[in-house]
Amino acid sequence: MKLLRFGEKGQEKPGVLDTQGTIRSLEGVVNDVDGSLLADLSVLDGVDFDSLPKVDANTRFAPCVANPSKFLCIGLNYADHAAESGMPLPPEPEVFTKAVSAVSGANDDIEKPRNSEKLDWEVELAIVIGKECKYVDEADAMDYIAGYCVCNDVSERNFQLERGSQWDKGKGCDTFGPIGPYLVTKDEVTDPCNLPMWLEVNGKRYQNGNTNTMVFKPAFLVSYLSQFMSLKPGDVISTGTPPGVGLGQTPPVYLNEGDVIELGIEGLGQQKQVVVAAK
C-alpha cells in the first residue's frame, strides 16, 4: 500500500493510492496514518480502495505519518558521502535527531532560517517503524518496520558544523524534515537496499545514488537503535545520503531563497520544494 495524508495544515486527512495511482480518502475507515494504524494494518484488509472517494490530485501532500514520537537520523552512512564531506567513516552509526517540529509535507516550502549561510540538501531513504521494539536482534528487525518513504534531510552546515559539537542545531529547524509523499508498506519494497535515488536543484542533478552503497542497512539500524531506546510505531529513521550534497561541491553550493529542489527514490515517489525566507 501507498498510504498518505492530505489537506491543509491542521486539517490533514488519511488517504491511500488506488491501483490506478489516484488518491482516495480513508476518512471513516481509519482516523489517521499514525502509529496506531501502523501497529495494526490489518484494519485495512479487505478494503476496496478503488471504491473510496477520490481526492483532488492537486491537494497538498501532508507528512505521510502523523505525530512521530522520534525523528532519528544516521549521518555519514554512505562511504562516498563521508569522503566528500572530509570525514572518516564511523565504526558505528552516527546518530542524531531532528526535532519533530521539523516534519513537513513532501512539497511544502523549505524555510531558510534567519542567519543561515550554508543551507544544504540530502535525499534519504527513511524507515517508518510499525511495532514497538526494544533490544531487537538484527535477524528479527525487519518485522518491526511498517514501510519506507522519501526524506529530504535539509541541513544548515554552519549551524551543524561550525557552532558547537552538536549536529541537531543544523538539522532540526522548522521545515527541515519533508517526508513523503507516501508511506510505502514494506511488502511493496522488494529490496530497500537497492533503490535508485536522486536530487536536483534548479534542474541540475547533484545527487544520483543508490541505497546499495549504504554502510549500515535498515535491519541493522533498527536493531542498533533499539539497544539505546525503545522505538514506537510511527517513528521515523532517516538513513543517510549518497554523495552530491552542496557541502561536497567544489566550491560548495548552498541554497538560496527561490531555489527549487526536486528529489525522489524509485518506487517511493518524488518531492518538490521551494526555498523561502523563514517567517
mmCIF file of C-alpha atoms in Angstrom:
data_model
loop_
_atom_site.group_PDB
_atom_site.id
_atom_site.type_symbol
_atom_site.label_atom_id
_atom_site.label_comp_id
_atom_site.label_asym_id
_atom_site.label_seq_id
_atom_site.Cartn_x
_atom_site.Cartn_y
_atom_site.Cartn_z
ATOM 1 C CA MET A 1 0.000 0.000 0.000
ATOM 2 C CA LYS A 2 0.937 3.610 -0.509
ATOM 3 C CA LEU A 3 -0.542 5.384 2.498
ATOM 4 C CA LEU A 4 -0.596 9.165 2.681
ATOM 5 C CA ARG A 5 -2.082 12.185 4.360
ATOM 6 C CA PHE A 6 -3.608 15.101 2.510
ATOM 7 C CA GLY A 7 -5.076 18.523 3.187
ATOM 8 C CA GLU A 8 -4.043 21.886 4.528
ATOM 9 C CA LYS A 9 -2.026 22.226 7.709
ATOM 10 C CA GLY A 10 -4.156 21.430 10.712
ATOM 11 C CA GLN A 11 -6.799 19.739 8.547
ATOM 12 C CA GLU A 12 -4.920 16.657 7.357
ATOM 13 C CA LYS A 13 -6.867 13.523 6.480
ATOM 14 C CA PRO A 14 -5.795 9.922 5.856
ATOM 15 C CA GLY A 15 -5.587 8.610 2.315
ATOM 16 C CA VAL A 16 -4.231 5.907 0.052
ATOM 17 C CA LEU A 17 -3.304 5.478 -3.594
ATOM 18 C CA ASP A 18 -5.574 3.114 -5.526
ATOM 19 C CA THR A 19 -4.419 0.685 -8.224
ATOM 20 C CA GLN A 20 -4.528 3.466 -10.842
ATOM 21 C CA GLY A 21 -2.462 5.908 -8.787
ATOM 22 C CA THR A 22 -5.455 8.026 -7.788
ATOM 23 C CA ILE A 23 -5.609 9.469 -4.279
ATOM 24 C CA ARG A 24 -8.534 8.070 -2.287
ATOM 25 C CA SER A 25 -9.775 9.242 1.094
ATOM 26 C CA LEU A 26 -9.658 6.891 4.070
ATOM 27 C CA GLU A 27 -11.918 9.119 6.154
ATOM 28 C CA GLY A 28 -14.376 6.956 8.038
ATOM 29 C CA VAL A 29 -12.139 3.920 7.595
ATOM 30 C CA VAL A 30 -9.227 4.995 9.830
ATOM 31 C CA ASN A 31 -8.621 8.045 11.976
ATOM 32 C CA ASP A 32 -5.195 8.893 10.592
ATOM 33 C CA VAL A 33 -1.980 7.435 9.211
ATOM 34 C CA ASP A 34 -0.207 7.303 12.540
ATOM 35 C CA GLY A 35 1.368 4.901 14.976
ATOM 36 C CA SER A 36 -1.963 3.350 15.920
ATOM 37 C CA LEU A 37 -2.704 2.406 12.322
ATOM 38 C CA LEU A 38 0.827 1.229 11.557
ATOM 39 C CA ALA A 39 0.749 -1.054 14.590
ATOM 40 C CA ASP A 40 -2.240 -2.878 13.072
ATOM 41 C CA LEU A 41 -2.514 -2.514 9.305
ATOM 42 C CA SER A 42 -4.907 -5.468 9.265
ATOM 43 C CA VAL A 43 -7.748 -2.964 9.720
ATOM 44 C CA LEU A 44 -7.295 -2.209 6.012
ATOM 45 C CA ASP A 45 -7.576 -5.844 4.927
ATOM 46 C CA GLY A 46 -10.432 -6.277 2.504
ATOM 47 C CA VAL A 47 -10.981 -2.548 1.927
ATOM 48 C CA ASP A 48 -11.681 -1.827 -1.749
ATOM 49 C CA PHE A 49 -9.519 1.246 -2.233
ATOM 50 C CA ASP A 50 -10.853 1.812 -5.760
ATOM 51 C CA SER A 51 -14.336 2.389 -4.330
ATOM 52 C CA LEU A 52 -13.305 5.073 -1.838
ATOM 53 C CA PRO A 53 -13.967 8.785 -2.517
ATOM 54 C CA LYS A 54 -11.496 10.392 -4.915
ATOM 55 C CA VAL A 55 -9.344 13.289 -3.761
ATOM 56 C CA ASP A 56 -8.320 16.236 -5.948
ATOM 57 C CA ALA A 57 -4.931 15.413 -7.469
ATOM 58 C CA ASN A 58 -3.752 18.949 -6.667
ATOM 59 C CA THR A 59 -4.306 18.561 -2.954
ATOM 60 C CA ARG A 60 -1.417 19.157 -0.568
ATOM 61 C CA PHE A 61 0.553 16.104 0.500
ATOM 62 C CA ALA A 62 0.876 16.342 4.263
ATOM 63 C CA PRO A 63 3.655 14.486 6.131
ATOM 64 C CA CYS A 64 2.985 10.825 5.343
ATOM 65 C CA VAL A 65 2.911 9.800 9.006
ATOM 66 C CA ALA A 66 1.311 11.842 11.775
ATOM 67 C CA ASN A 67 2.961 12.725 15.069
ATOM 68 C CA PRO A 68 6.067 10.529 15.163
ATOM 69 C CA SER A 69 7.451 10.422 18.681
ATOM 70 C CA LYS A 70 11.018 10.380 17.306
ATOM 71 C CA PHE A 71 12.740 11.583 14.148
ATOM 72 C CA LEU A 72 16.122 9.849 14.182
ATOM 73 C CA CYS A 73 18.824 10.239 11.565
ATOM 74 C CA ILE A 74 22.022 8.464 10.592
ATOM 75 C CA GLY A 75 24.984 10.536 9.446
ATOM 76 C CA LEU A 76 27.817 9.527 7.123
ATOM 77 C CA ASN A 77 26.122 6.242 6.213
ATOM 78 C CA TYR A 78 27.398 6.219 2.625
ATOM 79 C CA ALA A 79 31.157 5.780 2.281
ATOM 80 C CA ASP A 80 31.407 8.088 -0.734
ATOM 81 C CA HIS A 81 29.392 10.821 1.028
ATOM 82 C CA ALA A 82 31.677 10.598 4.065
ATOM 83 C CA ALA A 83 34.663 11.016 1.743
ATOM 84 C CA GLU A 84 33.202 14.098 0.036
ATOM 85 C CA SER A 85 32.489 15.598 3.471
ATOM 86 C CA GLY A 86 36.101 15.058 4.522
ATOM 87 C CA MET A 87 35.003 12.922 7.463
ATOM 88 C CA PRO A 88 36.052 9.392 8.418
ATOM 89 C CA LEU A 89 33.567 6.550 8.087
ATOM 90 C CA PRO A 90 32.256 5.953 11.625
ATOM 91 C CA PRO A 91 32.797 2.492 13.165
ATOM 92 C CA GLU A 92 29.213 2.630 14.483
ATOM 93 C CA PRO A 93 26.203 4.551 13.146
ATOM 94 C CA GLU A 94 26.446 8.315 13.669
ATOM 95 C CA VAL A 95 23.102 9.052 15.325
ATOM 96 C CA PHE A 96 21.441 12.441 15.643
ATOM 97 C CA THR A 97 17.874 13.681 15.904
ATOM 98 C CA LYS A 98 15.671 16.138 14.114
ATOM 99 C CA ALA A 99 13.085 17.936 16.189
ATOM 100 C CA VAL A 100 9.652 16.512 15.380
ATOM 101 C CA SER A 101 8.628 20.131 14.709
ATOM 102 C CA ALA A 102 10.857 19.899 11.606
ATOM 103 C CA VAL A 103 8.452 17.438 9.964
ATOM 104 C CA SER A 104 6.756 18.833 6.871
ATOM 105 C CA GLY A 105 4.943 17.717 3.746
ATOM 106 C CA ALA A 106 6.739 16.460 0.653
ATOM 107 C CA ASN A 107 6.121 19.613 -1.364
ATOM 108 C CA ASP A 108 5.945 22.208 1.399
ATOM 109 C CA ASP A 109 8.265 25.206 1.231
ATOM 110 C CA ILE A 110 11.628 24.977 2.983
ATOM 111 C CA GLU A 111 12.265 27.964 5.228
ATOM 112 C CA LYS A 112 15.784 29.367 5.143
ATOM 113 C CA PRO A 113 16.468 30.197 8.807
ATOM 114 C CA ARG A 114 17.476 33.631 9.971
ATOM 115 C CA ASN A 115 21.283 33.994 9.863
ATOM 116 C CA SER A 116 21.556 30.920 7.618
ATOM 117 C CA GLU A 117 24.714 30.899 5.497
ATOM 118 C CA LYS A 118 25.029 27.298 4.308
ATOM 119 C CA LEU A 119 21.641 25.687 3.631
ATOM 120 C CA ASP A 120 22.060 22.213 2.123
ATOM 121 C CA TRP A 121 20.105 19.226 0.833
ATOM 122 C CA GLU A 122 20.230 15.426 1.312
ATOM 123 C CA VAL A 123 17.964 12.864 -0.358
ATOM 124 C CA GLU A 124 17.463 9.931 2.017
ATOM 125 C CA LEU A 125 15.545 6.696 2.470
ATOM 126 C CA ALA A 126 13.512 6.849 5.679
ATOM 127 C CA ILE A 127 12.291 3.856 7.664
ATOM 128 C CA VAL A 128 8.943 4.069 9.458
ATOM 129 C CA ILE A 129 8.513 1.806 12.488
ATOM 130 C CA GLY A 130 5.409 -0.392 12.702
ATOM 131 C CA LYS A 131 5.762 -2.181 16.041
ATOM 132 C CA GLU A 132 7.234 -1.094 19.338
ATOM 133 C CA CYS A 133 10.669 -2.573 19.749
ATOM 134 C CA LYS A 134 13.463 -2.653 22.284
ATOM 135 C CA TYR A 135 16.632 -4.771 22.253
ATOM 136 C CA VAL A 136 15.689 -6.311 18.907
ATOM 137 C CA ASP A 137 18.036 -8.745 17.161
ATOM 138 C CA GLU A 138 19.090 -7.785 13.643
ATOM 139 C CA ALA A 139 17.638 -11.065 12.335
ATOM 140 C CA ASP A 140 14.187 -10.010 13.567
ATOM 141 C CA ALA A 141 14.393 -6.278 12.921
ATOM 142 C CA MET A 142 12.545 -6.250 9.592
ATOM 143 C CA ASP A 143 9.437 -7.450 11.419
ATOM 144 C CA TYR A 144 9.291 -4.066 13.171
ATOM 145 C CA ILE A 145 9.337 -1.949 10.011
ATOM 146 C CA ALA A 146 6.000 -0.733 8.620
ATOM 147 C CA GLY A 147 7.410 0.787 5.458
ATOM 148 C CA TYR A 148 9.574 3.422 3.838
ATOM 149 C CA CYS A 149 9.373 6.954 2.493
ATOM 150 C CA VAL A 150 11.455 9.680 0.894
ATOM 151 C CA CYS A 151 13.066 12.232 3.209
ATOM 152 C CA ASN A 152 14.985 15.411 2.440
ATOM 153 C CA ASP A 153 17.385 15.779 5.357
ATOM 154 C CA VAL A 154 17.671 19.552 4.997
ATOM 155 C CA SER A 155 20.747 20.859 6.805
ATOM 156 C CA GLU A 156 22.286 24.194 7.767
ATOM 157 C CA ARG A 157 26.006 23.404 7.683
ATOM 158 C CA ASN A 158 27.126 26.491 9.586
ATOM 159 C CA PHE A 159 24.739 25.689 12.430
ATOM 160 C CA GLN A 160 25.664 21.990 12.230
ATOM 161 C CA LEU A 161 29.449 22.045 11.953
ATOM 162 C CA GLU A 162 30.742 25.464 12.988
ATOM 163 C CA ARG A 163 28.720 26.358 16.061
ATOM 164 C CA GLY A 164 29.499 23.638 18.558
ATOM 165 C CA SER A 165 29.713 19.862 18.579
ATOM 166 C CA GLN A 166 26.008 19.018 18.325
ATOM 167 C CA TRP A 167 24.592 18.450 14.832
ATOM 168 C CA ASP A 168 20.991 18.888 15.947
ATOM 169 C CA LYS A 169 21.057 22.691 15.678
ATOM 170 C CA GLY A 170 21.666 22.436 11.945
ATOM 171 C CA LYS A 171 19.216 19.608 11.389
ATOM 172 C CA GLY A 172 16.070 20.390 13.357
ATOM 173 C CA CYS A 173 14.944 23.783 12.101
ATOM 174 C CA ASP A 174 11.313 24.179 11.069
ATOM 175 C CA THR A 175 10.577 22.566 7.647
ATOM 176 C CA PHE A 176 13.897 20.664 7.653
ATOM 177 C CA GLY A 177 12.170 17.256 7.532
ATOM 178 C CA PRO A 178 9.940 16.771 4.462
ATOM 179 C CA ILE A 179 8.681 13.166 4.456
ATOM 180 C CA GLY A 180 6.521 11.508 1.819
ATOM 181 C CA PRO A 181 4.577 11.886 -0.364
ATOM 182 C CA TYR A 182 3.725 8.299 0.554
ATOM 183 C CA LEU A 183 4.484 5.765 3.229
ATOM 184 C CA VAL A 184 5.050 2.659 1.112
ATOM 185 C CA THR A 185 4.452 -0.504 3.106
ATOM 186 C CA LYS A 186 7.364 -2.913 3.171
ATOM 187 C CA ASP A 187 5.531 -5.595 1.183
ATOM 188 C CA GLU A 188 5.787 -3.295 -1.852
ATOM 189 C CA VAL A 189 9.526 -2.685 -1.442
ATOM 190 C CA THR A 190 11.292 -5.779 -2.704
ATOM 191 C CA ASP A 191 14.763 -4.677 -1.655
ATOM 192 C CA PRO A 192 15.231 -1.454 0.327
ATOM 193 C CA CYS A 193 18.980 -1.896 -0.165
ATOM 194 C CA ASN A 194 18.780 -1.450 -3.943
ATOM 195 C CA LEU A 195 16.766 1.691 -4.658
ATOM 196 C CA PRO A 196 17.977 4.381 -7.086
ATOM 197 C CA MET A 197 17.713 7.873 -5.633
ATOM 198 C CA TRP A 198 18.331 11.365 -6.992
ATOM 199 C CA LEU A 199 18.125 15.079 -6.223
ATOM 200 C CA GLU A 200 18.162 18.196 -8.415
ATOM 201 C CA VAL A 201 18.416 21.905 -7.615
ATOM 202 C CA ASN A 202 17.015 24.304 -10.212
ATOM 203 C CA GLY A 203 17.035 21.484 -12.750
ATOM 204 C CA LYS A 204 20.673 20.458 -12.190
ATOM 205 C CA ARG A 205 21.210 16.956 -10.878
ATOM 206 C CA TYR A 206 23.562 16.882 -7.913
ATOM 207 C CA GLN A 207 22.777 13.512 -6.333
ATOM 208 C CA ASN A 208 22.422 10.300 -8.304
ATOM 209 C CA GLY A 209 22.913 7.352 -5.986
ATOM 210 C CA ASN A 210 21.533 4.062 -4.766
ATOM 211 C CA THR A 211 20.759 2.662 -1.336
ATOM 212 C CA ASN A 212 23.035 -0.277 -2.181
ATOM 213 C CA THR A 213 26.006 1.817 -1.038
ATOM 214 C CA MET A 214 24.674 2.258 2.495
ATOM 215 C CA VAL A 215 27.165 1.064 5.088
ATOM 216 C CA PHE A 216 24.634 0.227 7.812
ATOM 217 C CA LYS A 217 21.468 -1.339 6.364
ATOM 218 C CA PRO A 218 17.869 -0.873 7.600
ATOM 219 C CA ALA A 219 17.676 -4.077 9.658
ATOM 220 C CA PHE A 220 20.953 -3.292 11.390
ATOM 221 C CA LEU A 221 19.907 0.293 12.095
ATOM 222 C CA VAL A 222 16.601 -0.713 13.692
ATOM 223 C CA SER A 223 18.369 -3.290 15.836
ATOM 224 C CA TYR A 224 21.167 -0.882 16.753
ATOM 225 C CA LEU A 225 18.888 1.980 17.750
ATOM 226 C CA SER A 226 16.676 -0.354 19.765
ATOM 227 C CA GLN A 227 19.639 -1.106 22.027
ATOM 228 C CA PHE A 228 19.579 2.519 23.236
ATOM 229 C CA MET A 229 15.902 3.498 23.171
ATOM 230 C CA SER A 230 12.512 1.977 22.523
ATOM 231 C CA LEU A 231 11.167 2.646 19.035
ATOM 232 C CA LYS A 232 7.460 3.358 18.746
ATOM 233 C CA PRO A 233 5.056 2.822 15.838
ATOM 234 C CA GLY A 234 5.259 5.834 13.558
ATOM 235 C CA ASP A 235 8.843 6.747 14.482
ATOM 236 C CA VAL A 236 10.959 7.839 11.515
ATOM 237 C CA ILE A 237 14.592 6.869 10.899
ATOM 238 C CA SER A 238 16.324 8.661 8.024
ATOM 239 C CA THR A 239 19.218 6.504 6.888
ATOM 240 C CA GLY A 240 21.799 8.796 5.293
ATOM 241 C CA THR A 241 22.563 10.241 1.882
ATOM 242 C CA PRO A 242 24.709 9.432 -1.155
ATOM 243 C CA PRO A 243 27.308 11.916 -2.451
ATOM 244 C CA GLY A 244 26.401 15.145 -4.190
ATOM 245 C CA VAL A 245 25.370 17.421 -1.326
ATOM 246 C CA GLY A 246 26.099 21.132 -1.576
ATOM 247 C CA LEU A 247 28.888 20.918 1.015
ATOM 248 C CA GLY A 248 30.720 18.455 -1.221
ATOM 249 C CA GLN A 249 30.805 20.614 -4.339
ATOM 250 C CA THR A 250 33.947 22.482 -5.460
ATOM 251 C CA PRO A 251 33.369 25.215 -4.454
ATOM 252 C CA PRO A 252 30.458 24.392 -2.117
ATOM 253 C CA VAL A 253 26.965 25.262 -3.359
ATOM 254 C CA TYR A 254 24.243 26.296 -0.937
ATOM 255 C CA LEU A 255 20.536 27.027 -1.225
ATOM 256 C CA ASN A 256 19.070 30.492 -1.510
ATOM 257 C CA GLU A 257 15.548 31.862 -1.472
ATOM 258 C CA GLY A 258 13.732 30.953 -4.701
ATOM 259 C CA ASP A 259 15.724 27.783 -5.359
ATOM 260 C CA VAL A 260 13.692 24.714 -6.340
ATOM 261 C CA ILE A 261 14.647 21.263 -5.044
ATOM 262 C CA GLU A 262 13.299 18.076 -6.631
ATOM 263 C CA LEU A 263 14.145 14.613 -5.361
ATOM 264 C CA GLY A 264 12.906 11.047 -5.394
ATOM 265 C CA ILE A 265 13.517 7.376 -4.725
ATOM 266 C CA GLU A 266 12.402 4.648 -7.101
ATOM 267 C CA GLY A 267 9.021 3.254 -6.043
ATOM 268 C CA LEU A 268 8.612 5.719 -3.161
ATOM 269 C CA GLY A 269 7.618 8.871 -5.039
ATOM 270 C CA GLN A 270 9.021 12.353 -5.524
ATOM 271 C CA GLN A 271 9.207 15.641 -3.647
ATOM 272 C CA LYS A 272 9.462 19.263 -4.786
ATOM 273 C CA GLN A 273 10.253 22.181 -2.505
ATOM 274 C CA VAL A 274 10.876 25.906 -2.910
ATOM 275 C CA VAL A 275 13.214 27.758 -0.552
ATOM 276 C CA VAL A 276 11.619 30.771 1.144
ATOM 277 C CA ALA A 277 12.649 33.137 3.937
ATOM 278 C CA ALA A 278 11.857 31.967 7.458
ATOM 279 C CA LYS A 279 8.697 33.519 8.838
#
